[in-house]
C-alpha cells in the first residue's frame, strides 16, 4: 500500500480515497498502517481523511498513536489541519475526553492504563495548544495532584483568565523546591517563567517570596529566574525594589546583570526584555501557542 501511495505521488484526491478505504478496513493492521501513511500526505488533511482518522479515537491504541504522533504540537505532530477544520478536531477531541472520563472516571489523566493515559493527556495538550477552555480543568487537576504536572506547566500561560486559580498552584510548586537542588524534579525557573507569562499582578508576591528564599540560600539560578520574571512586570513590581537593589552587588555576575535589568524595568529608564534563565529549558520548551 505504501508503494501505491508513492506511485500516486501528488495525486492527492486519489491518495485520499485510498486512505479512507484503508481507515475503514475491518482489519486493524490495515487501519493502523493507514495512520502512518496519512502522515506522509502533503498539505492539510482532506476533510474525509481527517473525519475517518477521528472516527478511530474509540480505539485506545489508535488514539494514543494518532494524537501523539499526528496532532501533538508538543511532539511536533505530522498532521496539518486546515483552519476551517480546527473546530472539528477540537470538538472531537473534547468529546473523546468526555467519553474516557465516563469510562475510566474523573482522574483519567492519571489512569494506570498507559494507552488511555497517553491518549487523554495528548488530547488535553492539543486543546491547550489552542487555548481551548475545555483543557483548563485537567490543567488545574494535574497541578493539584502533581501527576505529570510538568506537562501542563507549558500550557498555563494560555489561560490568564484563570490566574486566580493557577497562581496559588504554581506557588505551591515553588514551595516544594529544594534550594540546593532547584532543577529537580521540575526547575524553579519553569514555575517562575509561567508566573511571569500569566502577567497577573497577583503573581508578583509569589515571585518576590521566591527571590527572598533563593537569595538567603544563594541559589543563584533561581534568583536570576525570579529577577527575570519580575522584570516582565515593569513598574508594577516596584514593591520588590528593596529586595532587588542589594543583588546588584551579588557575587554572581549573571545575578548582578539581572538585578540591574529589573531596576531599569521598574523605573522605566530602559526598555528591558530579560533573557529567560536556562533553568526554564531543562525539560524542553513547548512550542509557542
XYZ file of N, CA and C in Angstrom:
867
model
N 0.829 -1.210 0.000
C 0.000 0.000 0.000
C 0.866 1.264 0.000
N 1.961 1.207 0.725
C 2.828 2.384 0.730
C 3.436 2.616 -0.654
N 3.757 1.536 -1.334
C 4.283 1.664 -2.693
C 3.252 2.319 -3.597
N 1.979 1.956 -3.417
C 0.924 2.556 -4.230
C 0.802 4.042 -3.924
N 0.886 4.415 -2.634
C 0.846 5.829 -2.280
C 2.011 6.585 -2.923
N 3.179 5.964 -2.900
C 4.348 6.602 -3.507
C 4.154 6.783 -5.011
N 3.576 5.784 -5.645
C 3.341 5.865 -7.086
C 2.327 6.951 -7.421
N 1.352 7.152 -6.547
C 0.339 8.189 -6.800
C 0.913 9.593 -6.624
N 1.944 9.723 -5.805
C 2.641 10.997 -5.677
C 1.736 12.137 -5.266
N 1.667 13.171 -6.120
C 0.895 14.364 -5.776
C -0.569 14.287 -6.222
N -1.024 13.109 -6.558
C -2.444 12.932 -6.899
C -3.212 12.748 -5.583
N -3.397 13.875 -4.898
C -3.897 13.868 -3.524
C -5.305 13.293 -3.433
N -6.156 13.613 -4.385
C -7.532 13.123 -4.331
C -7.568 11.594 -4.341
N -6.747 10.999 -5.221
C -6.726 9.542 -5.289
C -6.128 8.952 -4.008
N -5.078 9.569 -3.503
C -4.477 9.062 -2.259
C -5.447 9.199 -1.093
N -6.219 10.276 -1.092
C -7.198 10.463 -0.023
C -8.260 9.365 -0.076
N -8.731 9.033 -1.269
C -9.716 7.961 -1.406
C -9.146 6.636 -0.913
N -7.886 6.387 -1.241
C -7.240 5.156 -0.806
C -7.127 5.118 0.722
N -6.765 6.246 1.313
C -6.642 6.302 2.774
C -7.979 6.089 3.465
N -9.033 6.672 2.921
C -10.362 6.471 3.501
C -10.716 4.992 3.490
N -10.396 4.327 2.377
C -10.674 2.891 2.289
C -9.850 2.116 3.320
N -8.588 2.486 3.478
C -7.741 1.803 4.466
C -8.240 2.040 5.889
N -8.619 3.281 6.174
C -9.026 3.640 7.528
C -10.373 3.046 7.921
N -11.137 2.599 6.951
C -12.423 1.958 7.243
C -12.347 0.442 7.097
N -11.140 -0.087 6.906
C -10.971 -1.531 6.749
C -11.338 -2.252 8.043
N -11.922 -3.445 7.950
C -12.197 -4.235 9.159
C -10.923 -4.802 9.791
N -9.832 -4.727 9.064
C -8.565 -5.269 9.571
C -7.815 -4.197 10.362
N -7.587 -4.404 11.670
C -6.908 -3.382 12.479
C -5.530 -3.009 11.932
N -4.759 -3.962 11.475
C -3.419 -3.672 10.981
C -3.468 -2.719 9.791
N -4.446 -2.920 8.930
C -4.598 -2.031 7.779
C -4.926 -0.618 8.231
N -5.813 -0.520 9.228
C -6.167 0.809 9.740
C -4.957 1.476 10.396
N -4.213 0.708 11.187
C -3.062 1.293 11.877
C -1.979 1.719 10.882
N -1.766 0.913 9.850
C -0.795 1.295 8.824
C -1.219 2.590 8.136
N -2.520 2.756 7.972
C -3.019 3.947 7.279
C -2.739 5.214 8.075
N -2.687 5.107 9.413
C -2.366 6.287 10.218
C -0.986 6.807 9.843
N -0.008 5.890 9.759
C 1.349 6.291 9.393
C 1.398 6.812 7.960
N 0.649 6.204 7.063
C 0.650 6.661 5.673
C 0.002 8.034 5.539
N -0.985 8.297 6.375
C -1.632 9.615 6.334
C -0.657 10.711 6.732
N 0.323 10.375 7.582
C 1.314 11.370 7.986
C 2.147 11.851 6.804
N 2.254 11.020 5.785
C 3.069 11.375 4.616
C 2.301 12.189 3.586
N 1.014 12.384 3.821
C 0.199 13.124 2.851
C 0.588 14.601 2.907
N 1.006 15.194 1.795
C 1.435 16.595 1.830
C 0.253 17.546 2.033
N 0.533 18.652 2.705
C -0.502 19.666 2.895
C -1.492 19.290 3.982
N -2.575 20.054 4.050
C -3.605 19.808 5.052
C -4.350 18.518 4.756
N -4.766 17.838 5.803
C -5.533 16.615 5.618
C -6.855 16.920 4.923
N -7.174 16.206 3.856
C -8.511 16.360 3.265
C -9.568 16.024 4.315
N -10.692 16.725 4.289
C -11.719 16.523 5.306
C -12.139 15.049 5.432
N -12.343 14.302 4.342
C -12.744 12.899 4.521
C -11.706 12.070 5.276
N -10.428 12.343 5.033
C -9.375 11.611 5.733
C -9.360 11.993 7.206
N -9.458 13.295 7.483
C -9.498 13.748 8.871
C -10.667 13.116 9.615
N -11.839 13.110 8.971
C -13.021 12.548 9.620
C -12.830 11.067 9.926
N -12.227 10.328 9.008
C -12.012 8.903 9.240
C -10.973 8.672 10.329
N -9.951 9.494 10.364
C -8.974 9.380 11.435
C -9.631 9.597 12.800
N -10.456 10.628 12.877
C -11.114 10.932 14.146
C -12.099 9.836 14.536
N -12.613 9.130 13.547
C -13.516 8.009 13.843
C -12.791 6.884 14.577
N -11.444 6.866 14.501
C -10.672 5.807 15.149
C -10.447 6.055 16.639
N -10.819 7.223 17.134
C -10.494 7.569 18.516
C -10.998 6.560 19.557
N -12.128 5.907 19.392
C -12.515 4.914 20.405
C -11.546 3.748 20.548
N -10.670 3.551 19.552
C -9.655 2.511 19.619
C -8.475 3.071 20.417
N -8.237 2.524 21.623
C -7.218 3.083 22.506
C -5.849 3.176 21.846
N -5.433 2.111 21.167
C -4.110 2.126 20.551
C -4.045 3.176 19.458
N -5.066 3.195 18.602
C -5.075 4.155 17.505
C -5.097 5.582 18.048
N -5.889 5.807 19.109
C -5.983 7.146 19.684
C -4.634 7.603 20.217
N -3.976 6.729 20.982
C -2.687 7.097 21.558
C -1.659 7.381 20.471
N -1.622 6.538 19.481
C -0.667 6.693 18.391
C -0.967 7.936 17.563
N -2.218 8.110 17.205
C -2.595 9.173 16.282
C -2.466 10.557 16.912
N -2.979 10.697 18.137
C -2.937 12.007 18.765
C -1.496 12.389 19.081
N -0.743 11.434 19.598
C 0.637 11.729 19.987
C 1.496 12.048 18.771
N 1.468 11.174 17.776
C 2.347 11.348 16.624
C 1.788 12.318 15.604
N 0.472 12.396 15.531
C -0.121 13.162 14.446
C -0.487 14.594 14.773
N -1.203 14.788 15.903
C -1.748 16.103 16.199
C -1.005 16.854 17.294
N -0.092 16.183 17.982
C 0.532 16.783 19.157
C 1.522 17.876 18.790
N 1.195 19.110 19.193
C 2.138 20.196 18.993
C 3.396 19.996 19.813
N 3.234 19.392 20.995
C 4.370 19.135 21.881
C 5.394 18.234 21.212
N 4.908 17.234 20.472
C 5.815 16.261 19.869
C 6.081 16.546 18.398
N 5.643 17.698 17.919
C 5.872 18.026 16.518
C 5.088 17.141 15.591
N 3.758 17.096 15.782
C 2.896 16.209 15.017
C 2.996 16.422 13.517
N 2.697 15.365 12.781
C 2.867 15.384 11.325
C 1.601 15.770 10.572
N 0.464 15.790 11.254
C -0.774 16.130 10.555
C -0.979 17.640 10.534
N -1.318 18.151 9.368
C -1.676 19.560 9.249
C -3.180 19.636 9.021
N -3.841 20.406 9.872
C -5.297 20.530 9.786
C -5.641 21.913 9.262
N -6.482 21.955 8.259
C -6.903 23.240 7.697
C -7.621 24.057 8.753
N -7.486 25.382 8.656
C -8.087 26.273 9.650
C -9.581 26.008 9.803
N -10.247 25.737 8.701
C -11.696 25.524 8.760
C -12.060 24.180 9.413
N -11.056 23.305 9.597
C -11.310 22.010 10.227
C -10.849 21.957 11.686
N -10.277 23.043 12.172
C -9.758 23.044 13.544
C -10.862 22.795 14.559
N -12.009 23.435 14.375
C -13.120 23.249 15.319
C -13.565 21.786 15.347
N -13.592 21.146 14.181
C -13.956 19.728 14.125
C -12.982 18.903 14.954
N -11.684 19.157 14.795
C -10.672 18.413 15.545
C -10.860 18.625 17.047
N -10.962 19.883 17.475
C -11.039 20.166 18.911
C -12.328 19.625 19.521
N -13.432 19.768 18.813
C -14.697 19.248 19.338
C -14.653 17.731 19.478
N -14.051 17.070 18.490
C -13.974 15.608 18.540
C -13.052 15.149 19.672
N -11.939 15.853 19.855
C -11.040 15.509 20.954
C -11.727 15.729 22.305
N -12.470 16.819 22.441
C -13.182 17.080 23.696
C -14.232 16.008 23.957
N -14.927 15.586 22.912
C -15.919 14.504 23.076
C -15.226 13.202 23.478
N -14.064 12.952 22.871
C -13.307 11.748 23.213
C -12.877 11.779 24.676
N -12.419 12.920 25.140
C -12.029 13.058 26.543
C -13.215 12.795 27.466
N -14.382 13.328 27.102
C -15.576 13.116 27.924
C -15.936 11.634 27.992
N -15.791 10.941 26.867
C -16.073 9.503 26.848
C -15.108 8.744 27.752
N -13.846 9.103 27.699
C -12.857 8.441 28.549
C -13.123 8.707 30.030
N -13.561 9.923 30.361
C -13.887 10.215 31.763
C -15.074 9.382 32.228
N -16.044 9.212 31.339
C -17.209 8.392 31.681
C -16.802 6.937 31.909
N -15.889 6.458 31.089
C -15.478 5.062 31.144
C -14.494 4.784 32.272
N -13.548 5.698 32.466
C -12.442 5.425 33.387
C -12.467 6.273 34.646
N -13.416 7.179 34.771
C -13.502 8.009 35.961
C -12.871 9.375 35.752
N -13.102 10.298 36.686
C -12.655 11.678 36.508
C -11.147 11.864 36.528
N -10.395 10.887 37.068
C -8.940 11.004 37.136
C -8.260 10.261 35.997
N -8.885 10.260 34.828
C -8.324 9.521 33.700
C -6.963 10.076 33.295
N -6.666 11.346 33.580
C -5.330 11.908 33.306
C -4.249 11.027 33.934
N -4.548 10.441 35.092
C -3.563 9.654 35.829
C -3.878 8.159 35.829
N -4.722 7.700 34.925
C -5.093 6.294 34.913
C -3.880 5.391 34.709
N -3.962 4.165 35.223
C -2.858 3.205 35.097
C -2.766 2.611 33.694
N -3.823 2.744 32.913
C -3.807 2.212 31.553
C -2.934 3.119 30.679
N -1.778 2.639 30.228
C -0.849 3.536 29.526
C -1.386 4.093 28.219
N -2.171 3.295 27.487
C -2.718 3.775 26.224
C -3.752 4.863 26.461
N -4.654 4.621 27.388
C -5.693 5.611 27.691
C -5.060 6.882 28.254
N -4.115 6.702 29.145
C -3.442 7.857 29.751
C -2.763 8.711 28.688
N -2.050 8.053 27.776
C -1.357 8.772 26.715
C -2.335 9.512 25.818
N -3.390 8.810 25.394
C -4.368 9.436 24.502
C -5.045 10.622 25.182
N -5.390 10.458 26.444
C -6.096 11.529 27.155
C -5.190 12.743 27.347
N -3.981 12.508 27.801
C -3.087 13.635 28.044
C -2.757 14.379 26.758
N -2.549 13.638 25.681
C -2.260 14.301 24.412
C -3.465 15.102 23.928
N -4.665 14.588 24.155
C -5.861 15.330 23.761
C -5.965 16.635 24.552
N -5.695 16.563 25.856
C -5.718 17.775 26.684
C -4.721 18.792 26.148
N -3.517 18.338 25.851
C -2.496 19.273 25.405
C -2.793 19.824 24.015
N -3.489 19.043 23.198
C -3.927 19.578 21.906
C -4.914 20.722 22.104
N -5.858 20.537 23.007
C -6.790 21.616 23.307
C -6.043 22.825 23.863
N -5.076 22.560 24.748
C -4.313 23.654 25.341
C -3.492 24.403 24.297
N -3.015 23.689 23.284
C -2.278 24.355 22.203
C -3.116 25.456 21.568
N -4.430 25.281 21.591
C -5.352 26.252 21.003
C -6.044 27.102 22.064
N -5.525 27.053 23.297
C -6.074 27.830 24.413
C -7.560 27.536 24.622
N -7.940 26.321 24.340
C -9.337 25.923 24.466
C -9.682 25.776 25.948
N -10.731 26.432 26.424
C -11.064 26.370 27.859
C -11.406 24.971 28.343
N -11.734 24.055 27.449
C -12.072 22.696 27.862
C -10.861 21.935 28.403
N -9.655 22.454 28.183
C -8.459 21.812 28.745
C -8.188 22.272 30.168
N -8.751 23.401 30.567
C -8.391 24.013 31.846
C -8.655 23.130 33.059
N -9.797 22.430 33.165
C -9.998 21.583 34.350
C -8.908 20.540 34.544
N -8.424 19.958 33.452
C -7.366 18.958 33.575
C -6.027 19.601 33.900
N -5.781 20.793 33.401
C -4.553 21.510 33.743
C -4.523 21.780 35.244
N -5.645 22.250 35.771
C -5.727 22.532 37.202
C -5.598 21.245 38.013
N -6.285 20.205 37.569
C -6.244 18.931 38.293
C -4.824 18.365 38.318
N -4.109 18.458 37.213
C -2.738 17.940 37.168
C -1.840 18.711 38.129
N -2.018 20.015 38.215
C -1.222 20.816 39.145
C -1.582 20.502 40.593
N -2.848 20.231 40.839
C -3.282 19.899 42.204
C -2.739 18.552 42.656
N -2.791 17.573 41.765
C -2.384 16.217 42.130
C -0.892 15.973 41.929
N -0.248 16.851 41.132
C 1.176 16.739 40.805
C 1.483 15.479 39.994
N 0.494 14.993 39.266
C 0.695 13.851 38.373
C 0.994 14.389 36.975
N 2.209 14.159 36.503
C 2.645 14.667 35.200
C 2.373 16.161 35.073
N 2.528 16.882 36.197
C 2.226 18.312 36.182
C 3.215 19.102 35.342
N 4.425 18.543 35.121
C 5.388 19.247 34.284
C 4.828 19.516 32.898
N 3.949 18.626 32.422
C 3.404 18.791 31.074
C 2.526 20.033 30.988
N 1.631 20.190 31.966
C 0.669 21.285 31.869
C 1.298 22.628 32.187
N 2.480 22.624 32.803
C 3.134 23.898 33.074
C 3.366 24.688 31.790
N 3.580 23.979 30.700
C 3.822 24.665 29.437
C 2.549 25.263 28.841
N 1.416 24.984 29.461
C 0.142 25.452 28.911
C -0.502 26.563 29.729
N -0.041 26.804 30.955
C -0.788 27.697 31.842
C -0.841 29.131 31.330
N 0.167 29.556 30.563
C 0.158 30.944 30.110
C -0.964 31.214 29.119
N -1.585 30.161 28.607
C -2.705 30.354 27.693
C -4.018 30.625 28.394
N -4.000 30.672 29.737
C -5.239 30.829 30.493
C -5.124 31.942 31.540
N -4.819 33.170 31.099
C -4.697 34.270 32.065
C -5.999 34.534 32.813
N -7.122 34.146 32.226
C -8.412 34.350 32.889
C -8.556 33.499 34.137
N -7.694 32.487 34.282
C -7.749 31.601 35.442
C -6.563 31.836 36.379
N -5.939 33.007 36.301
C -4.754 33.278 37.112
C -5.035 33.134 38.602
N -6.244 33.479 39.034
C -6.548 33.388 40.464
C -6.494 31.953 40.970
N -6.679 30.986 40.087
C -6.581 29.577 40.465
C -5.192 29.014 40.168
N -4.569 29.494 39.112
C -3.293 28.934 38.691
C -2.120 29.448 39.529
N -2.131 30.729 39.870
C -1.006 31.296 40.618
C -0.783 30.571 41.949
N -1.830 30.318 42.763
C -1.584 29.577 44.012
C -1.010 28.178 43.786
N -1.405 27.524 42.704
C -0.879 26.192 42.420
C 0.587 26.257 42.008
N 0.950 27.279 41.238
C 2.355 27.463 40.878
C 3.181 27.829 42.113
N 2.596 28.630 42.998
C 3.275 28.985 44.241
C 3.533 27.744 45.087
N 2.563 26.838 45.113
C 2.734 25.601 45.874
C 3.881 24.779 45.292
N 3.979 24.754 43.977
C 5.089 24.044 43.352
C 6.431 24.647 43.728
N 6.505 25.968 43.779
C 7.753 26.625 44.162
C 8.127 26.330 45.614
N 7.123 26.229 46.471
C 7.407 25.945 47.880
C 8.017 24.557 48.070
N 7.804 23.661 47.120
C 8.353 22.313 47.232
C 9.773 22.209 46.680
N 10.273 23.304 46.119
C 11.609 23.279 45.536
C 12.670 23.223 46.633
N 13.631 22.341 46.464
C 14.785 22.275 47.347
C 15.799 23.311 46.847
N 16.116 24.336 47.647
C 17.028 25.384 47.159
C 18.407 24.855 46.789
N 18.763 23.686 47.304
C 20.058 23.103 46.985
C 20.003 22.217 45.741
N 18.809 21.899 45.300
C 18.613 21.131 44.054
C 17.440 21.753 43.297
N 17.609 22.979 42.836
C 16.469 23.740 42.310
C 15.976 23.321 40.932
N 16.640 22.348 40.310
C 16.234 21.939 38.963
C 15.532 20.594 38.929
N 15.267 19.992 40.091
C 14.579 18.692 40.117
C 13.472 18.710 41.169
N 12.379 18.020 40.927
C 12.072 17.327 39.663
C 11.643 18.271 38.550
N 11.217 19.484 38.922
C 10.830 20.496 37.950
C 11.616 21.763 38.274
N 12.279 22.363 37.293
C 13.085 23.549 37.569
C 12.252 24.702 38.136
N 12.794 25.354 39.159
C 12.119 26.528 39.710
C 11.923 27.585 38.629
N 12.881 27.670 37.714
C 12.770 28.660 36.648
C 11.551 28.465 35.772
N 11.112 27.220 35.626
C 9.925 26.960 34.813
C 8.679 27.512 35.495
N 8.561 27.276 36.813
C 7.446 27.854 37.545
C 7.460 29.382 37.450
N 8.628 29.971 37.615
C 8.732 31.429 37.629
C 8.393 32.031 36.267
N 8.840 31.380 35.210
C 8.521 31.901 33.881
C 7.029 31.805 33.578
N 6.382 30.737 34.068
C 4.931 30.618 33.871
C 4.192 31.711 34.638
N 4.662 32.029 35.847
C 4.048 33.124 36.614
C 4.188 34.437 35.853
N 5.353 34.657 35.277
C 5.554 35.885 34.507
C 4.654 35.927 33.284
N 4.512 34.793 32.620
C 3.715 34.748 31.401
C 2.229 34.954 31.656
N 1.762 34.608 32.865
C 0.354 34.864 33.189
C 0.060 36.358 33.273
N 1.117 37.148 33.561
C 1.015 38.616 33.555
C -0.049 39.151 34.509
N -0.291 38.434 35.583
C -1.255 38.905 36.570
C -0.502 39.442 37.785
N -0.842 40.651 38.253
C -0.113 41.238 39.385
C -0.105 40.375 40.637
N -1.066 39.473 40.782
C -1.077 38.639 41.985
C 0.136 37.709 42.032
N 0.810 37.548 40.907
C 1.985 36.686 40.872
C 3.223 37.378 41.448
N 3.204 38.694 41.545
C 4.401 39.418 41.975
C 4.820 39.010 43.376
N 3.859 38.877 44.287
C 4.203 38.489 45.658
C 4.844 37.100 45.693
N 4.332 36.186 44.904
C 4.897 34.837 44.867
C 6.342 34.885 44.372
N 6.583 35.676 43.353
C 7.934 35.768 42.781
C 8.892 36.407 43.776
N 8.453 37.475 44.458
C 9.338 38.131 45.422
C 9.618 37.235 46.622
N 8.640 36.454 47.051
C 8.885 35.494 48.140
C 9.940 34.469 47.717
N 9.838 34.019 46.467
C 10.829 33.067 45.955
C 12.202 33.714 45.874
N 12.234 34.959 45.437
C 13.501 35.695 45.375
C 14.144 35.773 46.757
N 13.328 35.967 47.790
C 13.852 36.100 49.148
C 14.526 34.806 49.610
N 13.820 33.652 49.461
C 14.447 32.419 49.948
C 15.612 31.988 49.086
N 15.522 32.254 47.793
C 16.639 31.881 46.921
C 17.875 32.727 47.249
N 17.667 33.990 47.591
C 18.793 34.852 47.967
C 19.426 34.379 49.264
N 18.594 33.983 50.229
C 19.127 33.505 51.505
C 20.007 32.275 51.311
N 19.591 31.415 50.391
C 20.338 30.174 50.161
C 21.398 30.324 49.061
N 21.524 31.541 48.522
C 22.456 31.799 47.427
C 22.259 30.810 46.274
N 20.991 30.535 45.989
C 20.633 29.680 44.857
C 20.525 30.600 43.639
N 21.668 30.872 43.027
C 21.739 31.965 42.072
C 20.935 31.734 40.799
N 20.794 30.486 40.360
C 19.975 30.259 39.158
C 18.519 30.617 39.432
N 18.038 30.308 40.638
C 16.663 30.655 40.989
C 16.524 32.163 41.149
N 17.520 32.796 41.765
C 17.494 34.255 41.907
C 17.398 34.920 40.539
N 18.209 34.446 39.596
C 18.186 35.023 38.250
C 16.820 34.837 37.595
N 16.256 33.647 37.733
C 14.937 33.396 37.149
C 13.873 34.293 37.773
N 13.948 34.482 39.088
C 12.979 35.342 39.771
C 13.132 36.792 39.314
N 14.359 37.248 39.161
C 14.587 38.612 38.684
C 14.063 38.791 37.263
N 14.330 37.807 36.406
C 13.816 37.871 35.038
C 12.291 37.971 35.036
N 11.661 37.181 35.919
C 10.200 37.190 35.985
C 9.688 38.547 36.460
N 10.320 39.115 37.471
C 9.881 40.421 37.980
C 10.028 41.504 36.922
N 11.088 41.417 36.123
C 11.317 42.445 35.106
C 10.169 42.539 34.112
N 9.485 41.424 33.872
C 8.396 41.446 32.900
C 7.211 42.286 33.375
N 7.133 42.549 34.688
C 6.018 43.325 35.221
C 6.292 44.828 35.205
N 7.542 45.218 34.940
C 7.863 46.635 34.874
C 7.572 47.370 36.171
N 7.104 48.620 36.083
C 6.858 49.418 37.283
C 5.886 48.786 38.279
N 5.063 47.847 37.846
C 4.110 47.209 38.763
C 4.821 46.421 39.857
N 6.092 46.100 39.640
C 6.842 45.307 40.618
C 7.696 46.170 41.540
N 7.371 47.450 41.656
C 8.197 48.356 42.482
C 8.257 47.935 43.942
N 7.270 47.184 44.411
C 7.281 46.754 45.812
C 8.474 45.854 46.128
N 9.094 45.302 45.098
C 10.243 44.417 45.310
C 11.569 45.160 45.259
N 11.528 46.488 45.130
C 12.755 47.267 44.937
C 13.787 47.013 46.035
N 13.342 46.974 47.285
C 14.281 46.819 48.401
C 14.989 45.465 48.373
N 14.339 44.463 47.829
C 14.971 43.151 47.732
C 15.913 43.059 46.546
N 15.632 43.846 45.523
C 16.408 43.754 44.292
C 17.710 44.541 44.384
N 17.669 45.741 44.988
C 18.827 46.634 45.000
C 20.096 45.962 45.525
N 20.055 45.230 46.655
C 21.300 44.617 47.139
C 21.897 43.591 46.181
N 21.068 43.038 45.314
C 21.552 41.992 44.413
C 22.413 42.547 43.283
N 22.435 43.875 43.131
C 23.347 44.453 42.138
C 24.796 44.300 42.580
N 25.006 43.899 43.832
C 26.357 43.636 44.346
C 26.562 42.156 44.679
N 25.712 41.301 44.149
C 25.823 39.864 44.422
C 27.130 39.319 43.851
N 27.643 38.218 44.401
C 28.901 37.652 43.893
C 28.782 36.985 42.525
N 27.554 36.801 42.060
C 27.333 36.134 40.769
C 27.108 37.177 39.676
N 27.887 37.091 38.592
C 27.796 38.081 37.512
C 26.415 38.125 36.876
N 25.836 36.950 36.652
C 24.524 36.894 35.997
C 23.455 37.531 36.875
N 23.547 37.304 38.171
C 22.580 37.903 39.097
C 22.711 39.419 39.081
N 23.932 39.927 39.108
C 24.122 41.385 39.106
C 23.503 42.011 37.863
N 23.733 41.386 36.721
C 23.176 41.929 35.474
C 21.662 41.865 35.484
N 21.102 40.751 35.980
C 19.643 40.604 36.025
C 19.029 41.615 36.979
N 19.693 41.841 38.122
C 19.178 42.804 39.098
C 19.144 44.205 38.511
N 20.201 44.582 37.807
C 20.212 45.912 37.194
C 19.131 46.034 36.126
N 18.914 44.953 35.384
C 17.865 44.980 34.356
C 16.497 45.182 34.981
N 16.260 44.547 36.146
C 14.971 44.730 36.808
C 14.821 46.169 37.292
N 15.873 46.732 37.883
C 15.791 48.114 38.353
C 15.482 49.062 37.202
N 16.087 48.815 36.048
C 15.788 49.629 34.879
C 14.323 49.475 34.472
N 13.825 48.234 34.552
C 12.433 47.984 34.177
C 11.471 48.644 35.165
N 11.832 48.650 36.453
C 10.954 49.242 37.465
C 10.797 50.735 37.271
N 11.878 51.391 36.876
C 11.847 52.854 36.720
C 11.461 53.277 35.315
N 11.483 52.320 34.402
C 11.163 52.656 33.016
C 12.290 53.366 32.314
N 13.527 53.311 32.906
C 14.651 54.012 32.298
C 15.059 53.393 30.972
N 14.882 52.062 30.869
C 15.276 51.364 29.643
C 14.185 50.376 29.265
N 14.091 50.108 27.983
C 13.167 49.066 27.511
C 13.868 47.734 27.675
N 13.635 47.107 28.830
C 14.363 45.893 29.166
C 13.544 44.663 28.838
N 14.107 43.769 28.072
C 13.489 42.473 27.814
C 14.446 41.418 28.331
N 14.219 40.894 29.541
C 15.179 39.971 30.136
C 15.268 38.658 29.382
N 16.464 38.112 29.351
C 16.647 36.772 28.784
C 16.208 35.761 29.820
N 15.438 34.769 29.394
C 14.950 33.762 30.318
C 16.090 32.882 30.797
N 16.021 32.493 32.056
C 17.023 31.607 32.640
C 17.014 30.260 31.930
N 18.204 29.669 31.811
C 18.283 28.356 31.169
C 17.569 27.294 31.979
N 17.281 27.580 33.261
C 16.571 26.578 34.072
C 15.222 26.258 33.482
N 14.622 27.235 32.802
C 13.307 27.016 32.213
C 13.349 25.931 31.160
N 14.488 25.749 30.532
C 14.564 24.865 29.372
C 15.058 23.471 29.712
N 15.220 23.188 31.004
C 15.790 21.905 31.384
C 14.912 20.735 30.966
N 13.593 20.969 30.875
C 12.695 19.890 30.480
C 12.330 19.970 29.013
N 12.894 20.951 28.291
C 12.488 21.140 26.914
C 11.390 22.182 26.844
N 11.370 22.965 25.796
C 10.413 24.056 25.677
C 9.248 23.654 24.772
N 8.082 23.908 25.269
C 6.879 23.621 24.487
C 6.807 24.609 23.331
N 6.341 24.179 22.165
C 6.192 25.096 21.047
C 5.290 26.263 21.416
N 5.490 27.445 20.846
C 4.635 28.586 21.161
C 3.205 28.310 20.756
N 2.251 28.902 21.471
C 0.836 28.692 21.201
C 0.370 29.606 20.113
